[in-house]
Amino acid sequence: MRTLRFPFVLTALSALAAASAAPTAHSPDLPLFFIPNSGQAPEGVRFFAKGSGLTAYFLDDEIVFRRGGSTVRTQFDGSARDVRIQAEGQLSGRANFLTGSERQWRRNVPIYSTVAYHGLYPGIDVSYRIAGSSLKSEFTLAAGADPSLIQVRYLGAGPVQIGADGSLVLPTAVGLVRELPPVAWQIKG
């Protein structure tokens, strides 16, 4: 099967970090990882990532990025209603959530390097991967899939602009957010 991959690096998240506040001894640059929600995040959240002042919630119909006083929602217009969301790339560490009563504690929760939305559009998946303290998204297209189906909407940002380098520029409450220009390649075989 031939696939086309369209990676989009979400430098927006690190740009939000720079715009909100410089790291201090109390806010180290922590690595991100994905955690399944078993009651430690709002209802409807399937997975979340948290670190270095960023919180990202992965829901069935959108992804919510929060940093400082800014919230940006990413939605995929025209996407399938039966998208399969799953974590991939289990990491060796575990997370523990010891807040509230002991009955509410969550121990030994697996952590992952990737969250994938399979079947987002016909023949098109999107994956979010960890890139240090930022996230990177990547669209994977099966042979014959139509990339023009991909429609990304950003809510909570000002008017989207295209930078001189082809990046998307999103004005937010804490400064400009940049999403690097797309890169495409084909894997044969």
PDB file of C-alpha atoms in Angstrom:
ATOM      1  CA  MET A   1       0.000   0.000   0.000  1.00  0.00           C
ATOM      2  CA  ARG A   2       1.322   3.438  -0.904  1.00  0.00           C
ATOM      3  CA  THR A   3       0.799   6.240   1.537  1.00  0.00           C
ATOM      4  CA  LEU A   4       1.340   9.955   1.428  1.00  0.00           C
ATOM      5  CA  ARG A   5       2.338  11.664   4.633  1.00  0.00           C
ATOM      6  CA  PHE A   6       1.742  15.331   5.303  1.00  0.00           C
ATOM      7  CA  PRO A   7       3.420  16.354   8.561  1.00  0.00           C
ATOM      8  CA  PHE A   8       2.465  19.626  10.184  1.00  0.00           C
ATOM      9  CA  VAL A   9       4.678  20.638  13.065  1.00  0.00           C
ATOM     10  CA  LEU A  10       2.723  22.422  15.773  1.00  0.00           C
ATOM     11  CA  THR A  11       5.319  24.925  16.795  1.00  0.00           C
ATOM     12  CA  ALA A  12       2.303  26.881  17.904  1.00  0.00           C
ATOM     13  CA  LEU A  13       2.590  25.210  21.249  1.00  0.00           C
ATOM     14  CA  SER A  14       6.173  26.258  21.855  1.00  0.00           C
ATOM     15  CA  ALA A  15       5.342  29.716  20.500  1.00  0.00           C
ATOM     16  CA  LEU A  16       2.586  29.986  23.079  1.00  0.00           C
ATOM     17  CA  ALA A  17       5.118  29.093  25.754  1.00  0.00           C
ATOM     18  CA  ALA A  18       7.449  31.867  24.677  1.00  0.00           C
ATOM     19  CA  ALA A  19       4.641  34.379  24.528  1.00  0.00           C
ATOM     20  CA  SER A  20       3.091  33.565  27.888  1.00  0.00           C
ATOM     21  CA  ALA A  21       6.015  33.501  30.275  1.00  0.00           C
ATOM     22  CA  ALA A  22       9.663  32.584  30.324  1.00  0.00           C
ATOM     23  CA  PRO A  23      10.410  29.313  32.166  1.00  0.00           C
ATOM     24  CA  THR A  24      11.418  29.731  35.780  1.00  0.00           C
ATOM     25  CA  ALA A  25      12.650  27.347  38.438  1.00  0.00           C
ATOM     26  CA  HIS A  26       8.957  26.711  39.161  1.00  0.00           C
ATOM     27  CA  SER A  27       8.008  26.016  35.503  1.00  0.00           C
ATOM     28  CA  PRO A  28      10.630  23.708  33.989  1.00  0.00           C
ATOM     29  CA  ASP A  29      10.482  22.679  30.326  1.00  0.00           C
ATOM     30  CA  LEU A  30       8.829  19.310  30.911  1.00  0.00           C
ATOM     31  CA  PRO A  31       8.433  16.650  28.231  1.00  0.00           C
ATOM     32  CA  LEU A  32       4.943  15.839  27.025  1.00  0.00           C
ATOM     33  CA  PHE A  33       3.260  12.463  26.734  1.00  0.00           C
ATOM     34  CA  PHE A  34      -0.283  11.264  26.099  1.00  0.00           C
ATOM     35  CA  ILE A  35      -2.438   9.866  28.909  1.00  0.00           C
ATOM     36  CA  PRO A  36      -5.774   8.058  28.560  1.00  0.00           C
ATOM     37  CA  ASN A  37      -8.559   9.785  30.468  1.00  0.00           C
ATOM     38  CA  SER A  38     -10.009   7.614  33.211  1.00  0.00           C
ATOM     39  CA  GLY A  39     -11.570  10.447  35.192  1.00  0.00           C
ATOM     40  CA  GLN A  40      -8.589  12.759  35.693  1.00  0.00           C
ATOM     41  CA  ALA A  41      -9.643  15.139  32.852  1.00  0.00           C
ATOM     42  CA  PRO A  42     -13.018  16.646  31.880  1.00  0.00           C
ATOM     43  CA  GLU A  43     -15.738  14.328  30.595  1.00  0.00           C
ATOM     44  CA  GLY A  44     -15.538  13.675  26.850  1.00  0.00           C
ATOM     45  CA  VAL A  45     -11.737  13.862  26.767  1.00  0.00           C
ATOM     46  CA  ARG A  46     -10.315  10.623  25.389  1.00  0.00           C
ATOM     47  CA  PHE A  47      -6.610  11.440  25.891  1.00  0.00           C
ATOM     48  CA  PHE A  48      -4.682  14.430  27.168  1.00  0.00           C
ATOM     49  CA  ALA A  49      -1.142  15.767  27.228  1.00  0.00           C
ATOM     50  CA  LYS A  50       0.165  18.091  29.907  1.00  0.00           C
ATOM     51  CA  GLY A  51       3.534  19.712  30.517  1.00  0.00           C
ATOM     52  CA  SER A  52       5.501  22.971  30.339  1.00  0.00           C
ATOM     53  CA  GLY A  53       2.326  25.001  30.836  1.00  0.00           C
ATOM     54  CA  LEU A  54       0.501  23.312  27.934  1.00  0.00           C
ATOM     55  CA  THR A  55      -2.616  21.192  28.274  1.00  0.00           C
ATOM     56  CA  ALA A  56      -3.999  19.456  25.181  1.00  0.00           C
ATOM     57  CA  TYR A  57      -7.309  17.591  25.260  1.00  0.00           C
ATOM     58  CA  PHE A  58      -8.121  15.074  22.521  1.00  0.00           C
ATOM     59  CA  LEU A  59     -11.878  14.625  22.111  1.00  0.00           C
ATOM     60  CA  ASP A  60     -13.885  12.773  19.475  1.00  0.00           C
ATOM     61  CA  ASP A  61     -14.646  15.918  17.479  1.00  0.00           C
ATOM     62  CA  GLU A  62     -11.869  18.380  18.330  1.00  0.00           C
ATOM     63  CA  ILE A  63      -8.533  18.997  19.991  1.00  0.00           C
ATOM     64  CA  VAL A  64      -8.259  21.740  22.597  1.00  0.00           C
ATOM     65  CA  PHE A  65      -4.892  23.400  23.307  1.00  0.00           C
ATOM     66  CA  ARG A  66      -4.556  25.577  26.428  1.00  0.00           C
ATOM     67  CA  ARG A  67      -1.571  27.630  27.500  1.00  0.00           C
ATOM     68  CA  GLY A  68      -1.712  30.600  29.808  1.00  0.00           C
ATOM     69  CA  GLY A  69      -4.870  32.560  29.108  1.00  0.00           C
ATOM     70  CA  SER A  70      -5.240  31.211  25.577  1.00  0.00           C
ATOM     71  CA  THR A  71      -7.383  28.354  24.289  1.00  0.00           C
ATOM     72  CA  VAL A  72      -7.251  27.245  20.657  1.00  0.00           C
ATOM     73  CA  ARG A  73      -9.643  24.580  19.418  1.00  0.00           C
ATOM     74  CA  THR A  74      -8.726  22.555  16.342  1.00  0.00           C
ATOM     75  CA  GLN A  75     -11.608  21.002  14.439  1.00  0.00           C
ATOM     76  CA  PHE A  76     -11.657  18.973  11.232  1.00  0.00           C
ATOM     77  CA  ASP A  77     -14.620  20.156   9.160  1.00  0.00           C
ATOM     78  CA  GLY A  78     -16.387  17.430   7.189  1.00  0.00           C
ATOM     79  CA  SER A  79     -14.607  14.638   9.063  1.00  0.00           C
ATOM     80  CA  ALA A  80     -16.182  11.239   9.704  1.00  0.00           C
ATOM     81  CA  ARG A  81     -18.395  10.821  12.771  1.00  0.00           C
ATOM     82  CA  ASP A  82     -17.011   7.363  13.548  1.00  0.00           C
ATOM     83  CA  VAL A  83     -13.338   8.293  13.896  1.00  0.00           C
ATOM     84  CA  ARG A  84     -11.307   5.722  15.878  1.00  0.00           C
ATOM     85  CA  ILE A  85      -9.043   7.470  18.384  1.00  0.00           C
ATOM     86  CA  GLN A  86      -6.279   5.402  19.898  1.00  0.00           C
ATOM     87  CA  ALA A  87      -2.991   5.797  21.707  1.00  0.00           C
ATOM     88  CA  GLU A  88       0.101   4.270  20.145  1.00  0.00           C
ATOM     89  CA  GLY A  89       3.724   3.864  21.141  1.00  0.00           C
ATOM     90  CA  GLN A  90       3.382   2.959  24.807  1.00  0.00           C
ATOM     91  CA  LEU A  91       6.278   4.422  26.787  1.00  0.00           C
ATOM     92  CA  SER A  92       8.054   2.707  29.677  1.00  0.00           C
ATOM     93  CA  GLY A  93       6.883   5.191  32.331  1.00  0.00           C
ATOM     94  CA  ARG A  94       3.573   5.349  34.155  1.00  0.00           C
ATOM     95  CA  ALA A  95       1.515   8.220  35.543  1.00  0.00           C
ATOM     96  CA  ASN A  96      -0.142   8.429  38.945  1.00  0.00           C
ATOM     97  CA  PHE A  97      -2.923  10.843  39.884  1.00  0.00           C
ATOM     98  CA  LEU A  98      -3.294  11.089  43.648  1.00  0.00           C
ATOM     99  CA  THR A  99      -5.812  13.888  44.060  1.00  0.00           C
ATOM    100  CA  GLY A 100      -9.129  13.835  45.873  1.00  0.00           C
ATOM    101  CA  SER A 101     -10.224  10.856  47.919  1.00  0.00           C
ATOM    102  CA  GLU A 102      -8.319   7.600  47.573  1.00  0.00           C
ATOM    103  CA  ARG A 103     -11.224   6.221  45.546  1.00  0.00           C
ATOM    104  CA  GLN A 104     -10.531   8.920  42.919  1.00  0.00           C
ATOM    105  CA  TRP A 105      -6.832   8.124  42.648  1.00  0.00           C
ATOM    106  CA  ARG A 106      -5.572   6.718  39.365  1.00  0.00           C
ATOM    107  CA  ARG A 107      -2.357   4.705  39.627  1.00  0.00           C
ATOM    108  CA  ASN A 108      -0.060   3.074  37.130  1.00  0.00           C
ATOM    109  CA  VAL A 109      -1.744   4.758  34.115  1.00  0.00           C
ATOM    110  CA  PRO A 110       0.128   3.972  30.864  1.00  0.00           C
ATOM    111  CA  ILE A 111       1.614   6.849  28.875  1.00  0.00           C
ATOM    112  CA  TYR A 112       2.048   7.032  25.105  1.00  0.00           C
ATOM    113  CA  SER A 113       4.051   8.874  22.450  1.00  0.00           C
ATOM    114  CA  THR A 114       1.219   9.181  19.893  1.00  0.00           C
ATOM    115  CA  VAL A 115      -2.531   9.713  19.637  1.00  0.00           C
ATOM    116  CA  ALA A 116      -4.028   8.802  16.256  1.00  0.00           C
ATOM    117  CA  TYR A 117      -7.387   9.625  14.704  1.00  0.00           C
ATOM    118  CA  HIS A 118      -7.988   6.764  12.240  1.00  0.00           C
ATOM    119  CA  GLY A 119     -10.539   7.288   9.482  1.00  0.00           C
ATOM    120  CA  LEU A 120     -10.715  11.056   9.953  1.00  0.00           C
ATOM    121  CA  TYR A 121     -11.614  11.313   6.248  1.00  0.00           C
ATOM    122  CA  PRO A 122     -11.833   8.454   3.718  1.00  0.00           C
ATOM    123  CA  GLY A 123      -8.308   6.998   3.539  1.00  0.00           C
ATOM    124  CA  ILE A 124      -6.907   9.766   5.778  1.00  0.00           C
ATOM    125  CA  ASP A 125      -5.618   9.533   9.354  1.00  0.00           C
ATOM    126  CA  VAL A 126      -4.018  12.193  11.548  1.00  0.00           C
ATOM    127  CA  SER A 127      -1.529  11.450  14.324  1.00  0.00           C
ATOM    128  CA  TYR A 128      -0.176  13.714  17.037  1.00  0.00           C
ATOM    129  CA  ARG A 129       3.322  12.875  18.242  1.00  0.00           C
ATOM    130  CA  ILE A 130       5.540  14.227  20.965  1.00  0.00           C
ATOM    131  CA  ALA A 131       8.397  16.474  19.810  1.00  0.00           C
ATOM    132  CA  GLY A 132      10.193  17.389  23.056  1.00  0.00           C
ATOM    133  CA  SER A 133       7.920  19.873  24.812  1.00  0.00           C
ATOM    134  CA  SER A 134       5.793  20.445  21.685  1.00  0.00           C
ATOM    135  CA  LEU A 135       3.434  18.388  19.548  1.00  0.00           C
ATOM    136  CA  LYS A 136       3.679  17.506  15.879  1.00  0.00           C
ATOM    137  CA  SER A 137       0.731  16.437  13.716  1.00  0.00           C
ATOM    138  CA  GLU A 138       1.000  14.228  10.656  1.00  0.00           C
ATOM    139  CA  PHE A 139      -1.664  13.354   8.107  1.00  0.00           C
ATOM    140  CA  THR A 140      -1.287   9.941   6.452  1.00  0.00           C
ATOM    141  CA  LEU A 141      -3.118   9.367   3.172  1.00  0.00           C
ATOM    142  CA  ALA A 142      -3.738   5.955   1.637  1.00  0.00           C
ATOM    143  CA  ALA A 143      -3.251   5.554  -2.115  1.00  0.00           C
ATOM    144  CA  GLY A 144      -6.088   7.325  -3.923  1.00  0.00           C
ATOM    145  CA  ALA A 145      -7.183   9.399  -0.911  1.00  0.00           C
ATOM    146  CA  ASP A 146      -8.102  13.013  -1.681  1.00  0.00           C
ATOM    147  CA  PRO A 147      -6.011  15.522   0.340  1.00  0.00           C
ATOM    148  CA  SER A 148      -8.462  18.315  -0.529  1.00  0.00           C
ATOM    149  CA  LEU A 149     -10.871  16.733   1.989  1.00  0.00           C
ATOM    150  CA  ILE A 150      -8.649  17.925   4.857  1.00  0.00           C
ATOM    151  CA  GLN A 151     -10.191  21.055   6.351  1.00  0.00           C
ATOM    152  CA  VAL A 152      -8.730  22.343   9.601  1.00  0.00           C
ATOM    153  CA  ARG A 153     -10.567  25.043  11.573  1.00  0.00           C
ATOM    154  CA  TYR A 154      -8.903  26.977  14.418  1.00  0.00           C
ATOM    155  CA  LEU A 155     -11.259  28.519  16.955  1.00  0.00           C
ATOM    156  CA  GLY A 156     -10.051  30.943  19.616  1.00  0.00           C
ATOM    157  CA  ALA A 157      -7.432  32.520  17.408  1.00  0.00           C
ATOM    158  CA  GLY A 158      -7.647  35.675  15.339  1.00  0.00           C
ATOM    159  CA  PRO A 159      -7.754  35.593  11.533  1.00  0.00           C
ATOM    160  CA  VAL A 160      -5.378  32.936  10.208  1.00  0.00           C
ATOM    161  CA  GLN A 161      -2.625  34.341   8.005  1.00  0.00           C
ATOM    162  CA  ILE A 162       0.018  32.676   5.847  1.00  0.00           C
ATOM    163  CA  GLY A 163       3.564  33.751   6.712  1.00  0.00           C
ATOM    164  CA  ALA A 164       6.243  34.455   4.109  1.00  0.00           C
ATOM    165  CA  ASP A 165       7.691  30.979   4.747  1.00  0.00           C
ATOM    166  CA  GLY A 166       4.292  29.285   4.210  1.00  0.00           C
ATOM    167  CA  SER A 167       3.568  28.771   7.917  1.00  0.00           C
ATOM    168  CA  LEU A 168       0.151  29.455   9.376  1.00  0.00           C
ATOM    169  CA  VAL A 169       0.156  32.383  11.779  1.00  0.00           C
ATOM    170  CA  LEU A 170      -2.573  32.437  14.427  1.00  0.00           C
ATOM    171  CA  PRO A 171      -2.944  35.482  16.693  1.00  0.00           C
ATOM    172  CA  THR A 172      -3.974  34.458  20.244  1.00  0.00           C
ATOM    173  CA  ALA A 173      -4.426  36.151  23.605  1.00  0.00           C
ATOM    174  CA  VAL A 174      -0.820  35.309  24.555  1.00  0.00           C
ATOM    175  CA  GLY A 175       0.865  36.152  21.247  1.00  0.00           C
ATOM    176  CA  LEU A 176       1.370  34.734  17.776  1.00  0.00           C
ATOM    177  CA  VAL A 177       1.205  31.002  17.225  1.00  0.00           C
ATOM    178  CA  ARG A 178       2.939  29.447  14.233  1.00  0.00           C
ATOM    179  CA  GLU A 179       2.301  26.140  12.573  1.00  0.00           C
ATOM    180  CA  LEU A 180       5.168  25.280  10.267  1.00  0.00           C
ATOM    181  CA  PRO A 181       4.476  24.874   6.539  1.00  0.00           C
ATOM    182  CA  PRO A 182       3.434  21.396   5.410  1.00  0.00           C
ATOM    183  CA  VAL A 183       5.894  18.946   3.928  1.00  0.00           C
ATOM    184  CA  ALA A 184       4.779  15.993   1.783  1.00  0.00           C
ATOM    185  CA  TRP A 185       6.493  12.769   0.829  1.00  0.00           C
ATOM    186  CA  GLN A 186       5.480   9.433  -0.617  1.00  0.00           C
ATOM    187  CA  ILE A 187       6.425   5.989   0.604  1.00  0.00           C
ATOM    188  CA  LYS A 188       6.479   3.342  -2.123  1.00  0.00           C
ATOM    189  CA  GLY A 189       6.341  -0.330  -1.473  1.00  0.00           C
TER     190      GLY A 189
END
